GROMACS .gro file of C-alpha atoms in nm:
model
  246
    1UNK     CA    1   6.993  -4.267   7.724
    2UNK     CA    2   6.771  -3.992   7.830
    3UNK     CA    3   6.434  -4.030   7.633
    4UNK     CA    4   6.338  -3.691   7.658
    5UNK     CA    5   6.684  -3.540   7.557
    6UNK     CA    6   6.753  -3.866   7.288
    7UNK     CA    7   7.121  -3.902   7.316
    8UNK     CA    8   7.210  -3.565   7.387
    9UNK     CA    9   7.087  -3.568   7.757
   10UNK     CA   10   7.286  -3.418   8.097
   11UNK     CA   11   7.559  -3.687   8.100
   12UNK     CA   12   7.633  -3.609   7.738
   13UNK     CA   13   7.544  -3.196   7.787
   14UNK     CA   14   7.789  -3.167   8.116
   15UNK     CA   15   8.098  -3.257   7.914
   16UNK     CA   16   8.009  -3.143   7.528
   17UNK     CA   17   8.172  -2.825   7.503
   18UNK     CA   18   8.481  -2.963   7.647
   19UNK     CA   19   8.495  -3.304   7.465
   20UNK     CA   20   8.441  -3.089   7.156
   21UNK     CA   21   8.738  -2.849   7.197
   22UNK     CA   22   8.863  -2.851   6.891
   23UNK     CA   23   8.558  -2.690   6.769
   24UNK     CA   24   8.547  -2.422   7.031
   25UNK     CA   25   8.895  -2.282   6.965
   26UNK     CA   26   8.878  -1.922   6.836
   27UNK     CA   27   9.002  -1.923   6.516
   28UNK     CA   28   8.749  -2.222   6.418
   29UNK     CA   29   8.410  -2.033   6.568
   30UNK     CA   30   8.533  -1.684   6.387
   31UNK     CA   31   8.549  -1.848   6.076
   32UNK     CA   32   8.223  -2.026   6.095
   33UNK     CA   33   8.032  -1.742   6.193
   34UNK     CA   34   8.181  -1.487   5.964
   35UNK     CA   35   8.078  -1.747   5.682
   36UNK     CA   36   7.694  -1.737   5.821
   37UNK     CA   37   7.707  -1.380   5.903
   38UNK     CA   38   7.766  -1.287   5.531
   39UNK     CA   39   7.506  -1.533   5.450
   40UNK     CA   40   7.250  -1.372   5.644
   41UNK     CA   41   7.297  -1.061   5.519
   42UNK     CA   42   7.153  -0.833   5.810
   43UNK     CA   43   6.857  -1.104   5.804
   44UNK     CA   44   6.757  -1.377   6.068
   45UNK     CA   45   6.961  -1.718   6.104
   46UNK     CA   46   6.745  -2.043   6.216
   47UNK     CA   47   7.046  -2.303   6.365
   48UNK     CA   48   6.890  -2.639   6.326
   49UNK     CA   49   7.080  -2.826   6.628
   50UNK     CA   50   7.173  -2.557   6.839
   51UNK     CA   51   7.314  -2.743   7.140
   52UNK     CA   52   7.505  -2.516   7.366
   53UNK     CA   53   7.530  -2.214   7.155
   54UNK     CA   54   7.868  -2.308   7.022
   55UNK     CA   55   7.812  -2.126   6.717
   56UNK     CA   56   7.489  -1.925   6.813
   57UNK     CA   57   7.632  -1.739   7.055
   58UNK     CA   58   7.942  -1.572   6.864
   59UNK     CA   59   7.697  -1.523   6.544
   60UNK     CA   60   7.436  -1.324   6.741
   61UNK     CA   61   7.740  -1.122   6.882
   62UNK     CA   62   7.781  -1.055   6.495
   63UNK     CA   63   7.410  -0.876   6.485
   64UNK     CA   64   7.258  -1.163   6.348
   65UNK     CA   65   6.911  -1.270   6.553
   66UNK     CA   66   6.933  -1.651   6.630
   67UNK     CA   67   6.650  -1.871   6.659
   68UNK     CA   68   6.693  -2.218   6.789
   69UNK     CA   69   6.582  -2.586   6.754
   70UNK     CA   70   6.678  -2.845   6.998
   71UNK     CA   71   6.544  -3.180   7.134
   72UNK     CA   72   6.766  -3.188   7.433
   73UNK     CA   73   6.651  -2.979   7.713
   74UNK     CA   74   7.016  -3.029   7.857
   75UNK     CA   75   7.150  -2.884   7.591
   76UNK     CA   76   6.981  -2.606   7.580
   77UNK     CA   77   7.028  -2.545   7.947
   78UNK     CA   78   7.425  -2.489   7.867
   79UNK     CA   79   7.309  -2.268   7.616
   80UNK     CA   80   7.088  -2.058   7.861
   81UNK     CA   81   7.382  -2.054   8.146
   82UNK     CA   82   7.596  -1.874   7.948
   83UNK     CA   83   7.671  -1.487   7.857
   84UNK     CA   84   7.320  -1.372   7.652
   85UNK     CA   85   7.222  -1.722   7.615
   86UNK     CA   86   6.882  -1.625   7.743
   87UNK     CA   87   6.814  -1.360   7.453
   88UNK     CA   88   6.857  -1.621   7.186
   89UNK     CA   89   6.512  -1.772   7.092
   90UNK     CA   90   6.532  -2.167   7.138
   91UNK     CA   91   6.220  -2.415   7.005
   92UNK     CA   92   6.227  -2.791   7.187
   93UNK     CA   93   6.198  -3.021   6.899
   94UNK     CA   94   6.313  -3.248   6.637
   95UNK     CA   95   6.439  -2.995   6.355
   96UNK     CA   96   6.384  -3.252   6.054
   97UNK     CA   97   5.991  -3.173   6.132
   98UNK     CA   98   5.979  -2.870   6.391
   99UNK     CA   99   5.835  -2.561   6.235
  100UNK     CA  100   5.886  -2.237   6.429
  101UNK     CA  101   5.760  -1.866   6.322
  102UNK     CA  102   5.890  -1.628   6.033
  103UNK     CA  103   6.136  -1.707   5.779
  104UNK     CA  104   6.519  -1.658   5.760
  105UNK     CA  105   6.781  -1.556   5.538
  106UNK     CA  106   6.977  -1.872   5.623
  107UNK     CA  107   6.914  -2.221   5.811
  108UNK     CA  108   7.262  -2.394   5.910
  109UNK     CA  109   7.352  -2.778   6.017
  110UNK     CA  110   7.704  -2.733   6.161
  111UNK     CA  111   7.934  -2.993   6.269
  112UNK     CA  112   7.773  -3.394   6.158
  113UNK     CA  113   7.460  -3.286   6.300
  114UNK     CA  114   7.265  -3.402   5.970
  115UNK     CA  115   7.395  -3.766   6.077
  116UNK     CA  116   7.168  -3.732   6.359
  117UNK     CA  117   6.904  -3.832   6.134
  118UNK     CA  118   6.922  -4.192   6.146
  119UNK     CA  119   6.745  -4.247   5.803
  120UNK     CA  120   6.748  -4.110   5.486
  121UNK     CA  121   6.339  -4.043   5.502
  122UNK     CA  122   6.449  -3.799   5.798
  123UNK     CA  123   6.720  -3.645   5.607
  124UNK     CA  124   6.500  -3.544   5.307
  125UNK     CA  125   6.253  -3.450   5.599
  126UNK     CA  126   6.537  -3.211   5.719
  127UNK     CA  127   6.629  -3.017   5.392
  128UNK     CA  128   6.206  -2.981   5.338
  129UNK     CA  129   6.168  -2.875   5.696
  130UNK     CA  130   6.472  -2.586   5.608
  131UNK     CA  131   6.356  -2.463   5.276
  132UNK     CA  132   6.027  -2.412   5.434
  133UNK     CA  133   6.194  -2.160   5.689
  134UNK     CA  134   6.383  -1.966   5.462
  135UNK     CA  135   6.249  -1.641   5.210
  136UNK     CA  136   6.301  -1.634   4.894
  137UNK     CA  137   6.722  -1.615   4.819
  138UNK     CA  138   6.816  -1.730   5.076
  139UNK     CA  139   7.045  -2.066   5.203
  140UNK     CA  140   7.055  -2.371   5.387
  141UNK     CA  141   7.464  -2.437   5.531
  142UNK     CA  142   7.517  -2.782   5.613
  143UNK     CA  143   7.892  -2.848   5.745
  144UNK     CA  144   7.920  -3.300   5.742
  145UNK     CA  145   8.241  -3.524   5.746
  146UNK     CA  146   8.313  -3.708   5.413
  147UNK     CA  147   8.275  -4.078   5.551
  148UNK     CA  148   8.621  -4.274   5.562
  149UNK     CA  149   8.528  -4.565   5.443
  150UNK     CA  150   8.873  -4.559   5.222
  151UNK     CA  151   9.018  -4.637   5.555
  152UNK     CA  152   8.835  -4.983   5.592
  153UNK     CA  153   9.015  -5.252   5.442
  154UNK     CA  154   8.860  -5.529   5.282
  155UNK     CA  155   8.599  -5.757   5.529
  156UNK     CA  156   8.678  -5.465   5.821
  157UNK     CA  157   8.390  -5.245   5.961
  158UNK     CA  158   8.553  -5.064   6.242
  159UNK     CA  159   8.761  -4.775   6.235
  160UNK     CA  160   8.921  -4.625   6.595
  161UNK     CA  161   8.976  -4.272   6.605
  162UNK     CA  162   9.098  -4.225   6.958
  163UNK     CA  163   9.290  -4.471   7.201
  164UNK     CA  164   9.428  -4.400   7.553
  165UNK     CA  165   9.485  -4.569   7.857
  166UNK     CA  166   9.169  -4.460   7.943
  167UNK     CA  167   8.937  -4.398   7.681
  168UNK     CA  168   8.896  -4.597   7.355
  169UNK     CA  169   8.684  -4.445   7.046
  170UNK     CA  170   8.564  -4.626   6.721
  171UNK     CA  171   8.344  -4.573   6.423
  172UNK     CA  172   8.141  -4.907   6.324
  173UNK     CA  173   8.019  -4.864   5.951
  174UNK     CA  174   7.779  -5.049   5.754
  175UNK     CA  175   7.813  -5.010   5.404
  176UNK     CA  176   7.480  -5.168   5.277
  177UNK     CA  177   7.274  -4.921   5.489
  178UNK     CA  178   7.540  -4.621   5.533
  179UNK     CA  179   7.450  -4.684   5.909
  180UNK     CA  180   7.723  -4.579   6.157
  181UNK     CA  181   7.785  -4.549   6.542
  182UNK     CA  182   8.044  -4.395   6.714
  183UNK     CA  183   8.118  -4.591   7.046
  184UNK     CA  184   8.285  -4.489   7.328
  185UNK     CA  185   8.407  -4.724   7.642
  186UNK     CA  186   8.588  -4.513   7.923
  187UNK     CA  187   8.747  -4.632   8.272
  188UNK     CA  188   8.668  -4.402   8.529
  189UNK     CA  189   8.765  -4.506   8.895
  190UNK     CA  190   8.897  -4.825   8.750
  191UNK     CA  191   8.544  -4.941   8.587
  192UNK     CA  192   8.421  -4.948   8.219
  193UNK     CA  193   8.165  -4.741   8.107
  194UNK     CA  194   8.047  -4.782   7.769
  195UNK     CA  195   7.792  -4.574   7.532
  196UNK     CA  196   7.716  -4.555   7.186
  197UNK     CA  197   7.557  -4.319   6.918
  198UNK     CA  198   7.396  -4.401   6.617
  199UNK     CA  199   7.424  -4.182   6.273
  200UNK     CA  200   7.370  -4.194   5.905
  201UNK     CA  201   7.660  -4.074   5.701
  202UNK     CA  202   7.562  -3.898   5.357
  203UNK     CA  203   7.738  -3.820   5.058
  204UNK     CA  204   7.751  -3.476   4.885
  205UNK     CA  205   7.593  -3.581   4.578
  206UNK     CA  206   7.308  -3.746   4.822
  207UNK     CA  207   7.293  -3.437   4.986
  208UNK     CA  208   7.249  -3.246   4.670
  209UNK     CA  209   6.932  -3.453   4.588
  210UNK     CA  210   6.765  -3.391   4.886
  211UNK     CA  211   6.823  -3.020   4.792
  212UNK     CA  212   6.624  -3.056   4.491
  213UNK     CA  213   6.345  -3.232   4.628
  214UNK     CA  214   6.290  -2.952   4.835
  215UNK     CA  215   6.330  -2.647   4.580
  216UNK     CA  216   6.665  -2.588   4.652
  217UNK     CA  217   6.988  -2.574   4.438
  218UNK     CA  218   7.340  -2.616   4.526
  219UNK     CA  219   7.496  -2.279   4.517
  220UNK     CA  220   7.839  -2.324   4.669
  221UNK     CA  221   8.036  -2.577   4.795
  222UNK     CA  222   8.403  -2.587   5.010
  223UNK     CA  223   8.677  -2.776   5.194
  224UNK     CA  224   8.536  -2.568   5.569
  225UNK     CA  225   8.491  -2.221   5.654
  226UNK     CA  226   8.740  -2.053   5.558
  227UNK     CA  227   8.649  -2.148   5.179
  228UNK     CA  228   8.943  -2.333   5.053
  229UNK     CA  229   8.863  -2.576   4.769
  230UNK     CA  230   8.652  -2.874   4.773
  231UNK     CA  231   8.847  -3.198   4.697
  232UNK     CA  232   8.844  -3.557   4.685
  233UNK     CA  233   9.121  -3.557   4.938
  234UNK     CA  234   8.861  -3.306   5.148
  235UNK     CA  235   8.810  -3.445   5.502
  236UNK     CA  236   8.478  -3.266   5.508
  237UNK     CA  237   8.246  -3.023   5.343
  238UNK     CA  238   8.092  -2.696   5.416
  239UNK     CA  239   7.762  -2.649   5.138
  240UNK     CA  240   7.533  -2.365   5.035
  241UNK     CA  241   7.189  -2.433   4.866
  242UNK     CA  242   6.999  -2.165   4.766
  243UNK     CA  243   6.625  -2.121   4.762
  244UNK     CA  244   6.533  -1.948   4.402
  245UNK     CA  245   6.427  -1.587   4.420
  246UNK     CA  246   6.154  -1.640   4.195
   0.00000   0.00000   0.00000
Protein backbone atom coordinates (compact mmCIF):
# COMPACT_ATOMS: atom_id res chain seq x y z
CA UNK A 1 0.00 0.00 0.00
CA UNK A 2 1.04 3.43 -0.90
CA UNK A 3 0.98 5.58 2.38
CA UNK A 4 0.59 8.70 0.77
CA UNK A 5 -2.24 7.58 -1.68
CA UNK A 6 -3.84 4.95 1.29
CA UNK A 7 -5.11 2.19 -0.84
CA UNK A 8 -5.91 4.01 -3.78
CA UNK A 9 -2.23 4.49 -4.97
CA UNK A 10 -0.68 3.98 -8.85
CA UNK A 11 -1.04 0.15 -8.87
CA UNK A 12 -4.67 0.55 -7.89
CA UNK A 13 -5.09 4.15 -10.11
CA UNK A 14 -3.47 2.43 -13.48
CA UNK A 15 -6.27 -0.12 -13.72
CA UNK A 16 -9.49 1.65 -11.86
CA UNK A 17 -11.38 2.92 -14.63
CA UNK A 18 -11.10 -0.30 -16.39
CA UNK A 19 -11.68 -2.74 -13.46
CA UNK A 20 -14.71 -0.53 -12.82
CA UNK A 21 -16.38 -0.79 -16.26
CA UNK A 22 -19.52 -1.37 -15.39
CA UNK A 23 -19.69 1.96 -13.90
CA UNK A 24 -18.23 3.78 -16.84
CA UNK A 25 -20.73 2.54 -19.41
CA UNK A 26 -22.83 5.42 -20.82
CA UNK A 27 -26.09 4.85 -19.88
CA UNK A 28 -24.91 4.44 -16.04
CA UNK A 29 -22.71 7.97 -15.95
CA UNK A 30 -25.83 9.88 -17.85
CA UNK A 31 -28.04 8.83 -15.32
CA UNK A 32 -25.91 9.69 -12.39
CA UNK A 33 -25.10 12.97 -13.48
CA UNK A 34 -28.46 14.05 -14.71
CA UNK A 35 -29.62 13.08 -11.05
CA UNK A 36 -26.78 15.60 -9.54
CA UNK A 37 -27.22 18.08 -12.21
CA UNK A 38 -30.90 18.68 -11.18
CA UNK A 39 -29.71 18.69 -7.70
CA UNK A 40 -27.43 21.42 -8.16
CA UNK A 41 -29.62 23.50 -9.67
CA UNK A 42 -27.21 25.90 -11.72
CA UNK A 43 -25.15 25.89 -8.28
CA UNK A 44 -21.66 24.32 -7.41
CA UNK A 45 -21.22 20.41 -6.75
CA UNK A 46 -18.36 19.37 -4.08
CA UNK A 47 -17.63 15.30 -5.09
CA UNK A 48 -16.27 13.91 -1.91
CA UNK A 49 -13.99 11.00 -3.50
CA UNK A 50 -13.42 12.17 -6.80
CA UNK A 51 -10.92 9.59 -8.09
CA UNK A 52 -10.53 9.79 -11.79
CA UNK A 53 -13.34 12.02 -12.66
CA UNK A 54 -15.67 9.19 -13.42
CA UNK A 55 -18.55 11.17 -12.59
CA UNK A 56 -16.91 14.73 -12.37
CA UNK A 57 -16.05 14.93 -15.62
CA UNK A 58 -19.54 14.25 -17.49
CA UNK A 59 -21.32 16.53 -14.65
CA UNK A 60 -19.10 19.58 -15.32
CA UNK A 61 -19.85 18.90 -19.10
CA UNK A 62 -23.50 19.46 -17.72
CA UNK A 63 -22.49 23.27 -16.54
CA UNK A 64 -22.12 22.30 -13.17
CA UNK A 65 -18.54 23.65 -11.52
CA UNK A 66 -16.85 20.64 -9.75
CA UNK A 67 -14.70 20.88 -6.88
CA UNK A 68 -12.74 17.93 -5.71
CA UNK A 69 -11.45 15.99 -2.64
CA UNK A 70 -9.03 13.22 -2.93
CA UNK A 71 -6.28 11.54 -0.80
CA UNK A 72 -4.71 9.73 -3.65
CA UNK A 73 -2.46 11.80 -5.70
CA UNK A 74 -2.69 8.86 -8.34
CA UNK A 75 -5.96 9.26 -8.62
CA UNK A 76 -6.14 12.45 -9.24
CA UNK A 77 -3.43 12.26 -11.81
CA UNK A 78 -6.02 10.08 -14.11
CA UNK A 79 -8.30 12.71 -13.44
CA UNK A 80 -5.88 15.53 -14.67
CA UNK A 81 -4.77 13.34 -17.95
CA UNK A 82 -7.93 13.40 -19.29
CA UNK A 83 -10.19 15.84 -21.59
CA UNK A 84 -10.73 19.21 -19.12
CA UNK A 85 -9.56 17.32 -16.22
CA UNK A 86 -7.27 20.20 -15.44
CA UNK A 87 -10.23 22.86 -15.12
CA UNK A 88 -11.90 20.88 -12.40
CA UNK A 89 -10.73 22.16 -8.92
CA UNK A 90 -9.24 19.08 -6.89
CA UNK A 91 -8.25 19.46 -2.82
CA UNK A 92 -5.61 16.48 -1.54
CA UNK A 93 -7.23 15.23 1.53
CA UNK A 94 -9.28 13.01 3.59
CA UNK A 95 -12.98 14.28 2.79
CA UNK A 96 -14.51 13.02 6.25
CA UNK A 97 -12.36 16.16 7.72
CA UNK A 98 -11.03 18.25 4.60
CA UNK A 99 -12.64 21.63 4.40
CA UNK A 100 -12.19 23.51 1.11
CA UNK A 101 -13.66 27.18 0.18
CA UNK A 102 -17.39 28.32 -0.52
CA UNK A 103 -20.38 26.30 -0.18
CA UNK A 104 -22.38 24.12 -2.67
CA UNK A 105 -25.72 23.30 -3.69
CA UNK A 106 -24.91 19.58 -3.39
CA UNK A 107 -21.99 17.27 -1.89
CA UNK A 108 -22.16 13.58 -3.44
CA UNK A 109 -20.50 10.05 -2.21
CA UNK A 110 -20.96 7.90 -5.35
CA UNK A 111 -20.27 4.34 -5.72
CA UNK A 112 -19.31 2.57 -1.74
CA UNK A 113 -17.05 5.34 -1.26
CA UNK A 114 -18.64 6.08 2.33
CA UNK A 115 -17.22 2.43 3.20
CA UNK A 116 -13.94 3.96 2.87
CA UNK A 117 -14.39 5.19 6.24
CA UNK A 118 -13.28 2.40 8.25
CA UNK A 119 -15.24 3.48 11.44
CA UNK A 120 -18.35 4.75 12.26
CA UNK A 121 -16.62 7.97 14.21
CA UNK A 122 -15.33 8.77 10.52
CA UNK A 123 -18.60 8.25 8.97
CA UNK A 124 -20.47 10.74 11.24
CA UNK A 125 -17.20 12.83 10.63
CA UNK A 126 -18.15 12.58 6.85
CA UNK A 127 -21.90 13.68 6.84
CA UNK A 128 -20.61 16.83 9.43
CA UNK A 129 -17.73 17.55 7.14
CA UNK A 130 -20.67 17.72 4.03
CA UNK A 131 -23.35 19.69 5.73
CA UNK A 132 -20.71 22.14 6.55
CA UNK A 133 -20.04 22.65 2.69
CA UNK A 134 -23.38 23.01 1.57
CA UNK A 135 -25.90 26.52 1.73
CA UNK A 136 -28.83 26.50 3.04
CA UNK A 137 -31.37 23.89 0.80
CA UNK A 138 -29.26 22.19 -0.41
CA UNK A 139 -28.18 18.07 -0.42
CA UNK A 140 -25.75 15.59 0.40
CA UNK A 141 -26.13 12.24 -2.40
CA UNK A 142 -24.63 9.26 -1.05
CA UNK A 143 -24.96 6.15 -3.59
CA UNK A 144 -23.75 2.63 -1.01
CA UNK A 145 -24.46 -1.17 -1.58
CA UNK A 146 -27.05 -2.72 0.84
CA UNK A 147 -24.60 -5.31 2.59
CA UNK A 148 -25.44 -9.09 1.65
CA UNK A 149 -25.17 -10.51 4.59
CA UNK A 150 -28.57 -12.58 3.65
CA UNK A 151 -26.15 -14.42 1.51
CA UNK A 152 -24.00 -15.77 4.51
CA UNK A 153 -25.25 -18.83 5.85
CA UNK A 154 -25.10 -19.69 9.29
CA UNK A 155 -21.17 -19.84 10.94
CA UNK A 156 -19.92 -18.47 7.16
CA UNK A 157 -18.13 -15.04 6.81
CA UNK A 158 -17.02 -15.05 3.27
CA UNK A 159 -18.85 -14.30 0.31
CA UNK A 160 -16.95 -14.58 -3.44
CA UNK A 161 -18.17 -12.35 -5.96
CA UNK A 162 -15.85 -13.14 -8.83
CA UNK A 163 -13.91 -16.44 -9.76
CA UNK A 164 -11.75 -17.15 -12.86
CA UNK A 165 -8.91 -19.04 -13.78
CA UNK A 166 -7.13 -16.19 -13.00
CA UNK A 167 -8.51 -13.96 -10.61
CA UNK A 168 -10.50 -14.87 -7.45
CA UNK A 169 -12.64 -12.06 -5.48
CA UNK A 170 -14.32 -12.31 -1.96
CA UNK A 171 -16.03 -10.18 0.60
CA UNK A 172 -14.98 -11.19 4.36
CA UNK A 173 -17.73 -9.74 6.78
CA UNK A 174 -17.79 -9.32 10.37
CA UNK A 175 -21.03 -8.95 11.76
CA UNK A 176 -20.17 -7.78 15.38
CA UNK A 177 -18.21 -4.76 14.00
CA UNK A 178 -19.90 -4.37 10.37
CA UNK A 179 -16.13 -4.56 9.32
CA UNK A 180 -15.54 -5.83 5.75
CA UNK A 181 -12.65 -6.36 3.17
CA UNK A 182 -12.78 -7.11 -0.21
CA UNK A 183 -9.71 -9.33 -1.21
CA UNK A 184 -8.36 -9.95 -4.31
CA UNK A 185 -5.54 -12.77 -5.26
CA UNK A 186 -4.58 -12.67 -9.10
CA UNK A 187 -1.97 -14.92 -11.16
CA UNK A 188 -0.14 -12.92 -13.42
CA UNK A 189 2.85 -14.65 -15.30
CA UNK A 190 2.00 -17.76 -13.39
CA UNK A 191 2.51 -16.11 -9.73
CA UNK A 192 -0.04 -15.02 -7.01
CA UNK A 193 -0.49 -11.67 -6.15
CA UNK A 194 -2.71 -10.90 -3.43
CA UNK A 195 -4.21 -7.44 -1.91
CA UNK A 196 -6.87 -6.50 0.24
CA UNK A 197 -9.15 -3.46 1.17
CA UNK A 198 -10.75 -2.72 4.21
CA UNK A 199 -14.43 -1.00 4.52
CA UNK A 200 -17.28 -0.41 6.85
CA UNK A 201 -20.64 -1.29 5.45
CA UNK A 202 -23.65 0.96 6.78
CA UNK A 203 -27.19 0.62 6.82
CA UNK A 204 -29.75 3.21 5.56
CA UNK A 205 -31.33 3.76 8.76
CA UNK A 206 -27.52 4.25 10.19
CA UNK A 207 -27.00 6.49 7.55
CA UNK A 208 -30.05 8.46 8.31
CA UNK A 209 -28.73 9.13 11.89
CA UNK A 210 -25.66 10.45 10.94
CA UNK A 211 -27.82 12.87 8.84
CA UNK A 212 -29.39 14.20 11.84
CA UNK A 213 -26.48 14.66 13.85
CA UNK A 214 -25.33 16.91 11.39
CA UNK A 215 -28.57 19.11 10.64
CA UNK A 216 -29.61 17.24 7.91
CA UNK A 217 -32.88 15.36 7.01
CA UNK A 218 -33.56 12.62 4.70
CA UNK A 219 -35.33 14.06 1.77
CA UNK A 220 -35.42 11.31 -0.80
CA UNK A 221 -34.46 8.01 -1.12
CA UNK A 222 -34.22 5.29 -4.37
CA UNK A 223 -33.29 1.90 -5.83
CA UNK A 224 -30.12 4.05 -8.21
CA UNK A 225 -30.25 6.83 -10.50
CA UNK A 226 -32.65 6.49 -12.50
CA UNK A 227 -35.18 6.73 -9.39
CA UNK A 228 -36.99 3.50 -9.36
CA UNK A 229 -38.31 2.50 -5.93
CA UNK A 230 -36.46 1.71 -2.88
CA UNK A 231 -36.98 -1.93 -1.68
CA UNK A 232 -35.99 -4.54 0.57
CA UNK A 233 -35.07 -6.61 -2.41
CA UNK A 234 -32.90 -3.20 -3.48
CA UNK A 235 -29.27 -4.19 -4.19
CA UNK A 236 -28.30 -0.65 -3.32
CA UNK A 237 -29.40 2.84 -2.54
CA UNK A 238 -29.09 6.21 -3.99
CA UNK A 239 -30.13 9.01 -0.83
CA UNK A 240 -30.85 12.73 -0.65
CA UNK A 241 -30.57 14.68 2.71
CA UNK A 242 -31.38 18.02 2.75
CA UNK A 243 -29.91 20.85 4.74
CA UNK A 244 -33.07 23.06 6.13
CA UNK A 245 -33.53 26.42 4.48
CA UNK A 246 -34.08 28.05 7.62
Amino acid sequence: MDEADGYFGERVAAAYDESSGDMFEPGVIDATADFLAELAAGGRALELGIGTGRVALPLARRKVPVHGIDLSRAMVARLRAKPDGDAIDVTIGDFATTKVDGTFSVAYLVFNTIMNLTTQAEQVACFRNAAAHLEPGGCFVIEVLIPELRRLPAGQNVVPFQVSPTRWAFDIYDVATQATSSNYIEVVDGRGEYRSIPFRYVWPSELDLMAQLAGLRLRERWDGWTRDPFTSESRKHVSVWEKPAD
